[in-house]
PDB file of C-alpha atoms in Angstrom:
ATOM      1  CA  MET G1364       1.813  30.189  -0.848  1.00 42.00           C
ATOM      2  CA  ASP G1365       4.517  33.210   0.330  1.00 44.00           C
ATOM      3  CA  ALA G1366       7.244  31.528  -1.704  1.00 42.00           C
ATOM      4  CA  GLN G1367       4.633  31.983  -4.878  1.00 42.00           C
ATOM      5  CA  ASN G1368       3.817  35.820  -3.789  1.00 41.00           C
ATOM      6  CA  THR G1369       7.915  36.181  -3.476  1.00 39.00           C
ATOM      7  CA  ILE G1370       8.114  35.288  -6.951  1.00 40.00           C
ATOM      8  CA  TYR G1371       4.732  37.007  -8.690  1.00 37.00           C
ATOM      9  CA  ASN G1372       5.433  40.160  -6.651  1.00 39.00           C
ATOM     10  CA  ARG G1373       9.131  40.535  -8.111  1.00 40.00           C
ATOM     11  CA  LYS G1374      10.381  43.334 -10.231  1.00 44.00           C
ATOM     12  CA  GLN G1375      11.394  42.028 -13.727  1.00 49.00           C
ATOM     13  CA  LYS G1376      13.890  44.944 -15.319  1.00 55.00           C
ATOM     14  CA  LYS G1377      12.950  46.192 -18.326  1.00 62.00           C
ATOM     15  CA  ARG G1378      14.966  44.716 -21.651  1.00 74.00           C
ATOM     16  CA  THR G1379      16.414  47.026 -23.786  1.00 82.00           C
ATOM     17  CA  TYR G1380      18.188  46.164 -26.547  1.00 86.00           C
ATOM     18  CA  LEU G1381      21.772  47.318 -28.044  1.00 90.00           C
ATOM     19  CA  LEU G1382      23.123  47.635 -31.644  1.00 88.00           C
ATOM     20  CA  THR G1383      26.460  47.406 -31.842  1.00 86.00           C
ATOM     21  CA  MET G1384      27.661  48.087 -35.767  1.00 85.00           C
ATOM     22  CA  GLU G1385      30.915  47.737 -37.148  1.00 82.00           C
ATOM     23  CA  GLN G1386      31.877  51.034 -38.913  1.00 77.00           C
ATOM     24  CA  ALA G1387      33.200  50.624 -42.850  1.00 70.00           C
ATOM     25  CA  VAL G1388      36.546  50.468 -44.389  1.00 67.00           C
ATOM     26  CA  SER G1389      39.325  51.235 -41.739  1.00 73.00           C
ATOM     27  CA  LEU G1390      42.499  50.426 -40.994  1.00 81.00           C
ATOM     28  CA  LYS G1391      41.185  50.054 -37.001  1.00 88.00           C
ATOM     29  CA  PRO G1392      38.376  48.573 -36.475  1.00 89.00           C
ATOM     30  CA  GLN G1393      35.351  50.704 -34.954  1.00 92.00           C
ATOM     31  CA  TYR G1394      32.613  49.744 -33.584  1.00 92.00           C
ATOM     32  CA  HIS G1395      29.263  52.155 -32.458  1.00 92.00           C
ATOM     33  CA  VAL G1396      27.080  50.873 -29.866  1.00 95.00           C
ATOM     34  CA  TYR G1397      23.454  52.424 -29.464  1.00 94.00           C
ATOM     35  CA  ARG G1398      20.221  52.100 -27.343  1.00 90.00           C
ATOM     36  CA  ASP G1399      16.949  51.383 -28.542  1.00 79.00           C
ATOM     37  CA  GLY G1400      15.998  54.516 -30.447  1.00 63.00           C
ATOM     38  CA  ARG G1401      19.708  54.783 -31.934  1.00 79.00           C
ATOM     39  CA  LYS G1402      20.938  56.902 -29.129  1.00 82.00           C
ATOM     40  CA  PRO G1403      24.468  56.110 -29.170  1.00 89.00           C
ATOM     41  CA  ILE G1404      26.223  55.287 -25.604  1.00 92.00           C
ATOM     42  CA  CYS G1405      29.524  54.257 -26.766  1.00 95.00           C
ATOM     43  CA  THR G1406      32.258  53.922 -29.484  1.00 95.00           C
ATOM     44  CA  ILE G1407      34.588  51.524 -29.240  1.00 96.00           C
ATOM     45  CA  GLU G1408      38.259  51.607 -31.246  1.00 95.00           C
ATOM     46  CA  GLY G1409      40.654  48.900 -31.439  1.00 95.00           C
ATOM     47  CA  ASP G1410      44.550  48.767 -32.940  1.00 94.00           C
ATOM     48  CA  ILE G1411      45.209  47.847 -35.993  1.00 91.00           C
ATOM     49  CA  THR G1412      46.394  44.405 -34.610  1.00 91.00           C
ATOM     50  CA  ARG G1413      43.481  43.636 -33.490  1.00 89.00           C
ATOM     51  CA  HIS G1414      44.574  43.333 -29.668  1.00 94.00           C
ATOM     52  CA  ARG G1415      43.419  46.409 -27.796  1.00 97.00           C
ATOM     53  CA  PHE G1416      40.131  48.223 -28.003  1.00 97.00           C
ATOM     54  CA  SER G1417      38.872  51.387 -25.893  1.00 97.00           C
ATOM     55  CA  ILE G1418      35.371  51.596 -24.801  1.00 97.00           C
ATOM     56  CA  ARG G1419      34.498  55.416 -25.074  1.00 97.00           C
ATOM     57  CA  LYS G1420      31.701  57.074 -23.301  1.00 95.00           C
ATOM     58  CA  ASP G1421      31.447  60.454 -24.096  1.00 92.00           C
ATOM     59  CA  GLY G1422      35.243  60.947 -25.165  1.00 92.00           C
ATOM     60  CA  THR G1423      36.383  59.519 -22.007  1.00 96.00           C
ATOM     61  CA  GLU G1424      37.619  55.811 -21.462  1.00 97.00           C
ATOM     62  CA  VAL G1425      35.372  53.681 -19.441  1.00 97.00           C
ATOM     63  CA  LEU G1426      36.907  49.869 -19.668  1.00 97.00           C
ATOM     64  CA  ARG G1427      40.009  48.605 -21.786  1.00 98.00           C
ATOM     65  CA  LEU G1428      39.632  45.062 -23.630  1.00 98.00           C
ATOM     66  CA  SER G1429      43.312  42.926 -24.382  1.00 97.00           C
ATOM     67  CA  LYS G1430      43.443  39.880 -25.945  1.00 96.00           C
ATOM     68  CA  LYS G1431      46.494  38.315 -24.871  1.00 92.00           C
ATOM     69  CA  ILE G1432      49.361  37.797 -27.519  1.00 85.00           C
ATOM     70  CA  ALA G1433      50.863  33.734 -27.953  1.00 74.00           C
ATOM     71  CA  LYS G1434      48.939  32.176 -26.137  1.00 75.00           C
ATOM     72  CA  LEU G1435      47.290  28.532 -27.479  1.00 81.00           C
ATOM     73  CA  LEU G1436      44.414  28.766 -26.055  1.00 86.00           C
ATOM     74  CA  THR G1437      42.537  32.406 -26.758  1.00 91.00           C
ATOM     75  CA  GLU G1438      42.408  34.744 -23.792  1.00 95.00           C
ATOM     76  CA  TYR G1439      41.330  38.200 -23.210  1.00 97.00           C
ATOM     77  CA  THR G1440      41.219  40.844 -20.118  1.00 97.00           C
ATOM     78  CA  ILE G1441      39.058  43.495 -19.595  1.00 98.00           C
ATOM     79  CA  GLU G1442      40.323  46.289 -17.022  1.00 98.00           C
ATOM     80  CA  LYS G1443      38.456  48.868 -15.479  1.00 97.00           C
ATOM     81  CA  ASP G1444      40.287  52.456 -14.227  1.00 96.00           C
ATOM     82  CA  GLY G1445      43.820  50.512 -14.552  1.00 95.00           C
ATOM     83  CA  GLN G1446      43.069  47.755 -12.638  1.00 97.00           C
ATOM     84  CA  VAL G1447      41.609  43.885 -14.021  1.00 97.00           C
ATOM     85  CA  ILE G1448      38.071  43.501 -13.479  1.00 97.00           C
ATOM     86  CA  ALA G1449      37.894  40.242 -15.777  1.00 98.00           C
ATOM     87  CA  LYS G1450      40.053  37.461 -17.258  1.00 97.00           C
ATOM     88  CA  ILE G1451      37.883  34.813 -20.062  1.00 97.00           C
ATOM     89  CA  LYS G1452      39.524  32.277 -21.621  1.00 96.00           C
ATOM     90  CA  LYS G1453      39.180  30.111 -24.668  1.00 92.00           C
ATOM     91  CA  ARG G1454      37.742  26.617 -23.195  1.00 88.00           C
ATOM     92  CA  ILE G1455      39.777  23.280 -24.311  1.00 84.00           C
ATOM     93  CA  SER G1456      36.898  22.407 -27.269  1.00 76.00           C
ATOM     94  CA  LEU G1457      37.053  21.499 -30.410  1.00 69.00           C
ATOM     95  CA  LEU G1458      33.633  21.329 -31.018  1.00 69.00           C
ATOM     96  CA  THR G1459      32.512  24.475 -28.804  1.00 79.00           C
ATOM     97  CA  HIS G1460      33.354  28.197 -29.231  1.00 85.00           C
ATOM     98  CA  ASP G1461      32.942  28.699 -25.511  1.00 92.00           C
ATOM     99  CA  TYR G1462      34.875  31.339 -23.277  1.00 95.00           C
ATOM    100  CA  SER G1463      34.835  31.087 -19.372  1.00 96.00           C
ATOM    101  CA  GLY G1464      36.434  33.416 -16.803  1.00 97.00           C
ATOM    102  CA  THR G1465      35.848  35.957 -13.520  1.00 98.00           C
ATOM    103  CA  ILE G1466      34.220  39.759 -13.644  1.00 97.00           C
ATOM    104  CA  ASN G1467      33.910  41.239 -10.561  1.00 95.00           C
ATOM    105  CA  GLY G1468      34.892  38.059  -8.307  1.00 95.00           C
ATOM    106  CA  GLN G1469      31.801  36.040 -10.488  1.00 97.00           C
ATOM    107  CA  ILE G1470      31.586  33.356 -13.013  1.00 98.00           C
ATOM    108  CA  LEU G1471      31.717  34.618 -16.258  1.00 97.00           C
ATOM    109  CA  GLU G1472      30.423  32.336 -19.328  1.00 97.00           C
ATOM    110  CA  ILE G1473      30.637  32.738 -23.104  1.00 96.00           C
ATOM    111  CA  ARG G1474      28.136  30.010 -24.619  1.00 95.00           C
ATOM    112  CA  ALA G1475      28.318  30.116 -29.058  1.00 93.00           C
ATOM    113  CA  ASP G1476      26.290  28.034 -31.106  1.00 91.00           C
ATOM    114  CA  TRP G1477      27.476  25.754 -33.300  1.00 87.00           C
ATOM    115  CA  TYR G1478      28.179  28.834 -36.299  1.00 88.00           C
ATOM    116  CA  ALA G1479      29.015  30.991 -33.847  1.00 88.00           C
ATOM    117  CA  CYS G1480      26.544  33.759 -34.095  1.00 91.00           C
ATOM    118  CA  ARG G1481      24.218  33.815 -31.230  1.00 95.00           C
ATOM    119  CA  PHE G1482      25.975  34.241 -27.696  1.00 96.00           C
ATOM    120  CA  ASP G1483      24.565  33.881 -24.843  1.00 96.00           C
ATOM    121  CA  ILE G1484      26.246  36.266 -21.967  1.00 97.00           C
ATOM    122  CA  LEU G1485      26.092  34.525 -17.885  1.00 97.00           C
ATOM    123  CA  ILE G1486      27.137  36.537 -14.834  1.00 97.00           C
ATOM    124  CA  GLY G1487      27.001  34.648 -11.586  1.00 95.00           C
ATOM    125  CA  GLY G1488      24.638  31.631 -13.525  1.00 94.00           C
ATOM    126  CA  ARG G1489      22.231  34.398 -14.939  1.00 95.00           C
ATOM    127  CA  LYS G1490      21.810  35.459 -17.866  1.00 95.00           C
ATOM    128  CA  LEU G1491      23.544  39.260 -18.678  1.00 95.00           C
ATOM    129  CA  CYS G1492      22.484  39.595 -22.349  1.00 96.00           C
ATOM    130  CA  GLU G1493      22.207  37.618 -25.218  1.00 96.00           C
ATOM    131  CA  ILE G1494      23.719  38.616 -28.786  1.00 96.00           C
ATOM    132  CA  GLU G1495      23.045  37.622 -32.612  1.00 95.00           C
ATOM    133  CA  GLN G1496      25.342  38.669 -35.216  1.00 91.00           C
ATOM    134  CA  LYS G1497      23.276  40.070 -38.323  1.00 84.00           C
ATOM    135  CA  LYS G1498      25.401  40.466 -41.587  1.00 70.00           C
ATOM    136  CA  SER G1499      25.092  43.331 -44.213  1.00 65.00           C
ATOM    137  CA  GLY G1500      27.074  42.841 -46.396  1.00 65.00           C
ATOM    138  CA  PHE G1501      30.786  43.275 -45.075  1.00 67.00           C
ATOM    139  CA  LEU G1502      30.355  44.852 -41.591  1.00 74.00           C
ATOM    140  CA  ASP G1503      29.210  43.138 -38.998  1.00 80.00           C
ATOM    141  CA  THR G1504      25.928  44.240 -36.529  1.00 89.00           C
ATOM    142  CA  TYR G1505      25.244  42.482 -33.317  1.00 92.00           C
ATOM    143  CA  LEU G1506      21.826  43.480 -31.733  1.00 93.00           C
ATOM    144  CA  ILE G1507      21.922  42.311 -27.908  1.00 95.00           C
ATOM    145  CA  LEU G1508      19.160  41.951 -26.116  1.00 95.00           C
ATOM    146  CA  MET G1509      20.024  43.601 -22.068  1.00 95.00           C
ATOM    147  CA  PHE G1510      18.819  41.730 -19.197  1.00 93.00           C
ATOM    148  CA  ASP G1511      20.629  44.010 -16.857  1.00 83.00           C
ATOM    149  CA  SER G1512      20.929  47.154 -18.041  1.00 79.00           C
ATOM    150  CA  ASP G1513      23.245  48.699 -15.477  1.00 87.00           C
ATOM    151  CA  MET G1514      26.075  46.619 -17.566  1.00 92.00           C
ATOM    152  CA  ASP G1515      26.243  48.159 -20.764  1.00 92.00           C
ATOM    153  CA  GLU G1516      29.590  48.968 -21.303  1.00 94.00           C
ATOM    154  CA  ILE G1517      30.883  45.361 -20.956  1.00 95.00           C
ATOM    155  CA  ALA G1518      27.897  44.132 -22.978  1.00 95.00           C
ATOM    156  CA  ALA G1519      29.609  46.023 -25.725  1.00 94.00           C
ATOM    157  CA  ALA G1520      33.477  44.814 -24.985  1.00 96.00           C
ATOM    158  CA  LEU G1521      31.816  41.053 -24.632  1.00 96.00           C
ATOM    159  CA  ALA G1522      30.558  41.724 -28.607  1.00 94.00           C
ATOM    160  CA  VAL G1523      34.003  42.823 -29.577  1.00 94.00           C
ATOM    161  CA  ILE G1524      34.718  39.247 -28.447  1.00 94.00           C
ATOM    162  CA  CYS G1525      32.072  37.692 -29.953  1.00 93.00           C
ATOM    163  CA  ASP G1526      33.069  39.525 -32.946  1.00 91.00           C
ATOM    164  CA  GLN G1527      36.266  38.068 -33.239  1.00 89.00           C
ATOM    165  CA  ILE G1528      34.724  34.701 -32.060  1.00 89.00           C
ATOM    166  CA  SER G1529      32.796  34.833 -35.364  1.00 86.00           C
ATOM    167  CA  ASP G1530      35.297  36.352 -37.519  1.00 81.00           C
ATOM    168  CA  LYS G1531      38.067  33.566 -37.051  1.00 72.00           C
ATOM    169  CA  ASP G1532      35.003  30.935 -36.789  1.00 63.00           C
ATOM    170  CA  ASP G1533      33.898  32.745 -40.523  1.00 61.00           C
ATOM    171  CA  SER G1534      30.441  31.000 -41.005  1.00 56.00           C
ATOM    172  CA  GLU G1535      27.526  32.273 -42.880  1.00 59.00           C
ATOM    173  CA  CYS G1536      24.932  33.262 -40.467  1.00 63.00           C
ATOM    174  CA  GLU G1537      21.150  32.413 -41.057  1.00 56.00           C
ATOM    175  CA  ASN G1538      19.338  35.522 -40.497  1.00 54.00           C
ATOM    176  CA  ASP G1539      15.817  35.456 -39.753  1.00 51.00           C
TER     177      ASP G1539
END
């Protein structure tokens, strides 16, 4: 009976939504990330080659996402204050778009649907967020349902990886 009470008494965190919007025609990829009521939380700017991205909050870099060059399987790292906090690599599979790695010593998984339009992000076996691509002309918009709002910047960096996976797959997403 105590186990049941523990389950019912657990306080659930409020789920929040983030919206990541790719910016119009630019040589460098740029994204703006908004919380619920269009409140901006960070910006993301990449280099022309789409190998380095800076995640900035209030003009200060909080994370750096890097894509390794000349790797057989695509590989990414996320740095915070010059220290690598995450390594993410494509799983060996011709049929899936899944990636795995570690973040802060925990297992990180990016699971994609068949069309690479919907993604589940898990850290340590718990779902951090769900990312869903919404097409609007040439620009991609991603709706992120957060289950842990303490990791907004990490989710934004992972949304950039999802955008690159989706762009590589180049399939049409079915939006409801």
